[in-house]
Tab-separated table of C-alpha atoms in Angstrom:
chain	number	residue	atom	x	y	z
U	1	MET	CA	0.000	0.000	0.000
U	2	GLY	CA	1.325	3.433	-0.964
U	3	VAL	CA	1.812	6.410	1.273
U	4	ASN	CA	-1.409	8.335	1.961
U	5	LEU	CA	-0.445	11.825	0.848
U	6	LEU	CA	-3.731	13.327	2.058
U	7	LYS	CA	-3.751	12.040	5.632
U	8	ASP	CA	-4.407	14.940	8.049
U	9	LYS	CA	-4.204	17.522	5.247
U	10	VAL	CA	-6.526	20.457	5.945
U	11	VAL	CA	-8.853	20.698	2.948
U	12	ILE	CA	-11.488	23.385	2.362
U	13	ILE	CA	-14.262	22.455	-0.085
U	14	THR	CA	-16.843	25.017	-1.153
U	15	GLY	CA	-20.216	23.977	-2.509
U	16	ALA	CA	-19.836	20.886	-0.336
U	17	SER	CA	-23.464	20.172	0.532
U	18	GLY	CA	-24.274	18.202	-2.621
U	19	GLY	CA	-23.170	17.023	-6.051
U	20	ILE	CA	-19.453	17.032	-6.829
U	21	GLY	CA	-18.631	18.829	-3.572
U	22	ALA	CA	-20.226	16.117	-1.430
U	23	ALA	CA	-18.613	13.401	-3.568
U	24	LEU	CA	-15.226	15.052	-3.021
U	25	ALA	CA	-15.881	15.142	0.716
U	26	ARG	CA	-16.578	11.387	0.716
U	27	GLU	CA	-13.478	10.623	-1.340
U	28	LEU	CA	-11.214	12.783	0.834
U	29	ALA	CA	-12.695	11.498	4.092
U	30	GLY	CA	-11.774	8.017	2.924
U	31	ARG	CA	-8.230	9.257	2.485
U	32	LYS	CA	-8.154	10.641	6.056
U	33	ALA	CA	-8.007	14.347	5.188
U	34	SER	CA	-9.220	16.935	7.705
U	35	LEU	CA	-12.283	18.361	5.983
U	36	ILE	CA	-13.662	21.887	6.124
U	37	LEU	CA	-17.010	21.863	4.330
U	38	VAL	CA	-18.554	25.145	3.187
U	39	ALA	CA	-22.038	25.682	1.736
U	40	ARG	CA	-25.248	27.619	2.310
U	41	ARG	CA	-27.446	24.671	3.272
U	42	GLU	CA	-26.813	23.772	6.921
U	43	GLY	CA	-29.183	20.802	6.919
U	44	GLN	CA	-27.375	19.101	4.052
U	45	LEU	CA	-23.987	19.818	5.624
U	46	THR	CA	-25.137	18.276	8.899
U	47	ALA	CA	-26.430	15.176	7.115
U	48	LEU	CA	-23.207	14.878	5.130
U	49	LYS	CA	-21.080	15.101	8.265
U	50	VAL	CA	-23.151	12.348	9.923
U	51	ASP	CA	-22.696	10.171	6.825
U	52	LEU	CA	-18.952	10.802	6.690
U	53	LEU	CA	-18.471	9.976	10.367
U	54	ARG	CA	-20.611	6.846	10.057
U	55	ASN	CA	-18.582	5.532	7.128
U	56	ASN	CA	-15.111	6.743	8.109
U	57	GLY	CA	-14.872	6.219	11.863
U	58	ASN	CA	-12.871	9.035	13.422
U	59	ALA	CA	-12.901	11.303	10.374
U	60	SER	CA	-12.115	14.972	10.987
U	61	VAL	CA	-15.071	16.946	9.604
U	62	SER	CA	-16.026	20.560	10.288
U	63	PHE	CA	-18.551	22.639	8.404
U	64	TYR	CA	-19.414	26.305	7.963
U	65	PRO	CA	-22.929	27.114	6.727
U	66	MET	CA	-22.407	30.438	5.003
U	67	ASP	CA	-22.758	32.512	1.861
U	68	ILE	CA	-19.374	32.545	0.122
U	69	THR	CA	-20.262	35.835	-1.593
U	70	ASP	CA	-20.177	37.507	1.841
U	71	PRO	CA	-16.556	38.724	2.221
U	72	ALA	CA	-16.819	39.135	6.001
U	73	ALA	CA	-18.097	35.563	6.411
U	74	VAL	CA	-15.279	34.226	4.239
U	75	ASP	CA	-12.643	36.173	6.169
U	76	SER	CA	-14.032	34.908	9.464
U	77	MET	CA	-14.103	31.286	8.258
U	78	ILE	CA	-10.520	31.362	6.970
U	79	ALA	CA	-9.283	32.979	10.181
U	80	ASP	CA	-11.091	30.384	12.296
U	81	VAL	CA	-9.757	27.444	10.267
U	82	HIS	CA	-6.207	28.805	10.487
U	83	ARG	CA	-6.569	29.407	14.229
U	84	ARG	CA	-7.756	25.837	14.794
U	85	PHE	CA	-5.408	23.931	12.466
U	86	PHE	CA	-2.491	26.380	12.062
U	87	ARG	CA	-2.392	25.655	8.320
U	88	ILE	CA	-4.509	25.275	5.173
U	89	ASP	CA	-3.128	22.670	2.798
U	90	ILE	CA	-5.739	22.506	0.031
U	91	LEU	CA	-8.531	24.756	-1.232
U	92	ILE	CA	-11.070	23.338	-3.684
U	93	ASN	CA	-13.194	26.098	-5.211
U	94	ASN	CA	-16.233	24.083	-6.262
U	95	ALA	CA	-19.252	26.295	-5.469
U	96	ALA	CA	-21.117	27.370	-8.592
U	97	TYR	CA	-24.511	27.370	-10.257
U	98	GLY	CA	-25.774	27.669	-13.809
U	99	ILE	CA	-28.079	29.898	-15.816
U	100	ASN	CA	-30.075	28.546	-18.764
U	101	GLY	CA	-31.536	31.076	-21.163
U	102	ARG	CA	-30.993	33.313	-24.154
U	103	PHE	CA	-28.556	36.152	-23.428
U	104	GLU	CA	-31.129	38.944	-23.784
U	105	ASN	CA	-33.496	37.271	-21.307
U	106	VAL	CA	-31.000	37.122	-18.427
U	107	PRO	CA	-31.389	40.212	-16.180
U	108	MET	CA	-28.246	42.217	-15.521
U	109	GLU	CA	-28.537	41.621	-11.776
U	110	GLU	CA	-28.404	37.869	-12.467
U	111	GLU	CA	-25.255	38.333	-14.546
U	112	ARG	CA	-23.631	40.039	-11.573
U	113	ARG	CA	-24.924	37.453	-9.125
U	114	ILE	CA	-23.517	34.467	-11.002
U	115	PHE	CA	-20.125	36.180	-11.319
U	116	ASP	CA	-20.164	36.883	-7.577
U	117	THR	CA	-20.749	33.203	-6.777
U	118	ASN	CA	-18.858	31.377	-9.522
U	119	LEU	CA	-15.893	33.716	-9.889
U	120	PHE	CA	-15.385	36.457	-7.329
U	121	ALA	CA	-16.022	34.212	-4.326
U	122	ALA	CA	-13.270	31.896	-5.579
U	123	VAL	CA	-10.971	34.868	-6.213
U	124	HIS	CA	-11.562	36.174	-2.702
U	125	LEU	CA	-10.870	32.763	-1.160
U	126	MET	CA	-7.623	32.464	-3.102
U	127	LYS	CA	-6.530	35.923	-1.954
U	128	LYS	CA	-7.097	34.838	1.663
U	129	VAL	CA	-5.423	31.417	1.536
U	130	LEU	CA	-2.449	32.145	-0.727
U	131	PRO	CA	-0.547	34.210	1.888
U	132	ILE	CA	-1.094	31.383	4.381
U	133	MET	CA	0.145	28.762	1.926
U	134	CYS	CA	3.202	30.840	1.043
U	135	GLN	CA	4.032	31.350	4.710
U	136	GLN	CA	3.759	27.627	5.475
U	137	GLY	CA	5.884	26.674	2.461
U	138	GLY	CA	3.284	25.340	0.050
U	139	GLY	CA	-0.241	24.227	-0.706
U	140	LYS	CA	-2.649	23.335	-3.461
U	141	ILE	CA	-5.634	25.097	-5.006
U	142	MET	CA	-7.990	23.343	-7.389
U	143	ASN	CA	-10.529	25.470	-9.207
U	144	ILE	CA	-13.426	23.394	-10.487
U	145	GLY	CA	-14.229	24.652	-13.944
U	146	SER	CA	-16.109	23.158	-16.851
U	147	VAL	CA	-15.724	22.059	-20.435
U	148	VAL	CA	-17.744	25.205	-21.239
U	149	GLY	CA	-14.837	27.120	-19.718
U	150	HIS	CA	-12.915	25.990	-22.833
U	151	ARG	CA	-15.723	26.274	-25.396
U	152	ALA	CA	-18.714	28.487	-24.537
U	153	MET	CA	-22.221	27.114	-25.048
U	154	PRO	CA	-25.340	28.863	-26.351
U	155	LEU	CA	-28.003	29.464	-23.683
U	156	MET	CA	-25.191	29.159	-21.109
U	157	SER	CA	-23.329	32.389	-21.851
U	158	SER	CA	-23.213	33.594	-18.231
U	159	TYR	CA	-22.030	30.273	-16.782
U	160	SER	CA	-19.520	29.791	-19.613
U	161	ALA	CA	-18.101	33.272	-19.044
U	162	THR	CA	-17.549	32.660	-15.325
U	163	LYS	CA	-15.673	29.446	-16.054
U	164	PHE	CA	-13.543	31.058	-18.781
U	165	ALA	CA	-12.634	33.820	-16.340
U	166	LEU	CA	-11.810	31.340	-13.574
U	167	LYS	CA	-9.522	29.504	-15.985
U	168	ALA	CA	-7.769	32.777	-16.849
U	169	TYR	CA	-7.151	33.566	-13.178
U	170	THR	CA	-5.869	30.026	-12.640
U	171	GLU	CA	-3.396	30.191	-15.539
U	172	ALA	CA	-2.030	33.583	-14.496
U	173	ILE	CA	-1.582	33.058	-10.782
U	174	ARG	CA	-0.249	29.517	-11.270
U	175	ILE	CA	2.899	31.100	-12.676
U	176	GLU	CA	2.989	33.873	-10.061
U	177	TYR	CA	3.068	31.361	-7.192
U	178	ALA	CA	4.962	28.457	-8.769
U	179	LYS	CA	8.231	29.408	-7.048
U	180	LYS	CA	6.493	29.631	-3.676
U	181	GLY	CA	5.531	25.974	-3.537
U	182	VAL	CA	1.847	26.503	-4.321
U	183	GLU	CA	0.236	24.427	-7.068
U	184	ILE	CA	-2.838	25.989	-8.689
U	185	MET	CA	-4.969	23.820	-10.978
U	186	TYR	CA	-8.095	23.951	-13.144
U	187	ALA	CA	-10.290	20.873	-13.585
U	188	SER	CA	-13.273	20.389	-15.893
U	189	PRO	CA	-15.597	17.567	-14.786
U	190	GLY	CA	-18.009	17.529	-17.747
U	191	TYR	CA	-21.458	15.918	-17.509
U	192	THR	CA	-21.640	14.437	-14.000
U	193	GLN	CA	-24.384	12.975	-11.818
U	194	SER	CA	-25.201	15.880	-9.510
U	195	ASN	CA	-27.904	18.330	-8.479
U	196	PHE	CA	-26.529	21.016	-10.822
U	197	LEU	CA	-29.562	21.091	-13.131
U	198	GLU	CA	-31.963	21.257	-10.167
U	199	HIS	CA	-30.377	24.521	-9.004
U	200	GLU	CA	-29.912	26.028	-12.451
U	201	LYS	CA	-31.794	29.294	-12.950
U	202	LYS	CA	-33.933	29.462	-16.093
U	203	PHE	CA	-34.941	32.562	-18.055
U	204	GLY	CA	-37.222	32.703	-21.083
U	205	GLU	CA	-38.779	29.745	-22.870
U	206	GLU	CA	-35.825	28.388	-24.832
U	207	ARG	CA	-33.891	25.459	-23.387
U	208	ARG	CA	-30.747	23.776	-24.596
U	209	ARG	CA	-31.185	20.136	-25.522
U	210	GLY	CA	-30.007	17.605	-22.984
U	211	VAL	CA	-26.765	15.678	-23.341
U	212	LYS	CA	-27.413	12.198	-24.725
U	213	HIS	CA	-24.491	10.325	-23.212
U	214	ALA	CA	-24.635	8.932	-19.664
U	215	PRO	CA	-23.324	11.151	-16.858
U	216	MET	CA	-20.174	10.279	-14.949
U	217	PRO	CA	-21.015	8.989	-11.433
U	218	GLY	CA	-20.130	11.510	-8.739
U	219	SER	CA	-17.828	9.056	-6.973
U	220	VAL	CA	-15.829	8.477	-10.170
U	221	CYS	CA	-15.604	12.218	-10.800
U	222	ALA	CA	-14.352	12.825	-7.253
U	223	ARG	CA	-11.718	10.112	-7.496
U	224	LYS	CA	-10.439	11.513	-10.789
U	225	LEU	CA	-10.337	15.030	-9.352
U	226	VAL	CA	-8.361	13.907	-6.308
U	227	ASP	CA	-5.949	11.943	-8.490
U	228	ALA	CA	-5.417	15.070	-10.627
U	229	LEU	CA	-4.877	17.096	-7.457
U	230	LEU	CA	-2.177	14.725	-6.231
U	231	LYS	CA	-0.462	14.757	-9.628
U	232	ASN	CA	-0.589	18.586	-9.806
U	233	ASN	CA	-2.249	18.373	-13.219
U	234	ARG	CA	-2.533	21.987	-14.285
U	235	ASP	CA	-5.574	21.562	-16.578
U	236	THR	CA	-7.667	18.402	-16.384
U	237	ILE	CA	-10.641	17.406	-18.528
U	238	LEU	CA	-12.253	14.377	-16.940
U	239	THR	CA	-14.538	12.925	-19.605
U	240	THR	CA	-13.669	11.364	-22.943
U	241	PHE	CA	-16.619	13.216	-24.487
U	242	GLY	CA	-15.258	16.528	-23.217
U	243	LYS	CA	-11.737	15.834	-24.493
U	244	THR	CA	-13.027	14.745	-27.905
U	245	SER	CA	-15.342	17.743	-28.216
U	246	LEU	CA	-12.531	20.196	-27.490
U	247	ILE	CA	-10.168	18.531	-29.960
U	248	ILE	CA	-12.830	18.818	-32.667
U	249	ASN	CA	-13.484	22.430	-31.667
U	250	ARG	CA	-9.790	23.255	-31.918
U	251	PHE	CA	-9.426	22.001	-35.480
U	252	MET	CA	-12.987	22.400	-36.809
U	253	PRO	CA	-14.676	25.214	-34.867
U	254	GLY	CA	-17.087	25.899	-37.731
U	255	LEU	CA	-18.393	22.340	-37.538
U	256	VAL	CA	-18.970	22.700	-33.799
U	257	ASP	CA	-20.822	25.972	-34.420
U	258	ARG	CA	-23.148	24.205	-36.864
U	259	VAL	CA	-23.821	21.370	-34.436
U	260	LEU	CA	-24.608	23.786	-31.635
U	261	LEU	CA	-26.830	25.864	-33.914
U	262	SER	CA	-28.925	22.779	-34.587
U	263	ARG	CA	-29.499	22.335	-30.868
U	264	VAL	CA	-30.743	25.835	-30.063
């Protein structure tokens, strides 16, 4: 059996109450990490902690029910975690939601709101943890993106834009902090079993057509994400469908445009 590189590592996961975030919590609890779970929904966080403790014995699990777009709440959480554990080893920026609708039908306040949650909350968290990681000699940040952060999708312009922007931040600051022992990564899960569509906000009558291939199970997605984290993979696309789509888009973008046009 190999060395458990995640044992006792202090890991913050945002958007941890369901979907990929909860799957990551289960995967990391199994690897004996010290988990800090962050999400709005206290009931789901409580239930998840009970499940993690039931299945992982003496797992270390703490949670903070909070709005990550509230800067004061984020600052307080980071300070409390650092006070309790004296370090923060890994930050996984996973919290996000989607918007489905034609561009003109999405109110401007919703455009700002999705950027606050999907992008600026992650930026704020990175600004708070990076000085800590530099001071302690290293750390890891994984920003959970999307395939639509590589190729934008019609009726998903807002969500696509937040993921493109998160990728840009990731690429830039990865180089800025490389000599300080901090690894900063971007990972694109693709179509995954989760509650993402349930929480997606819808505007107007038009809807994009559903994906026809089967979703990746959340547990498989989480395992692949953790493996990428341990390997310091700078840009990971988890699904074969996602990888194939982006290769086609790179060499035949006009063809992809025509396919997408047929689905709107």
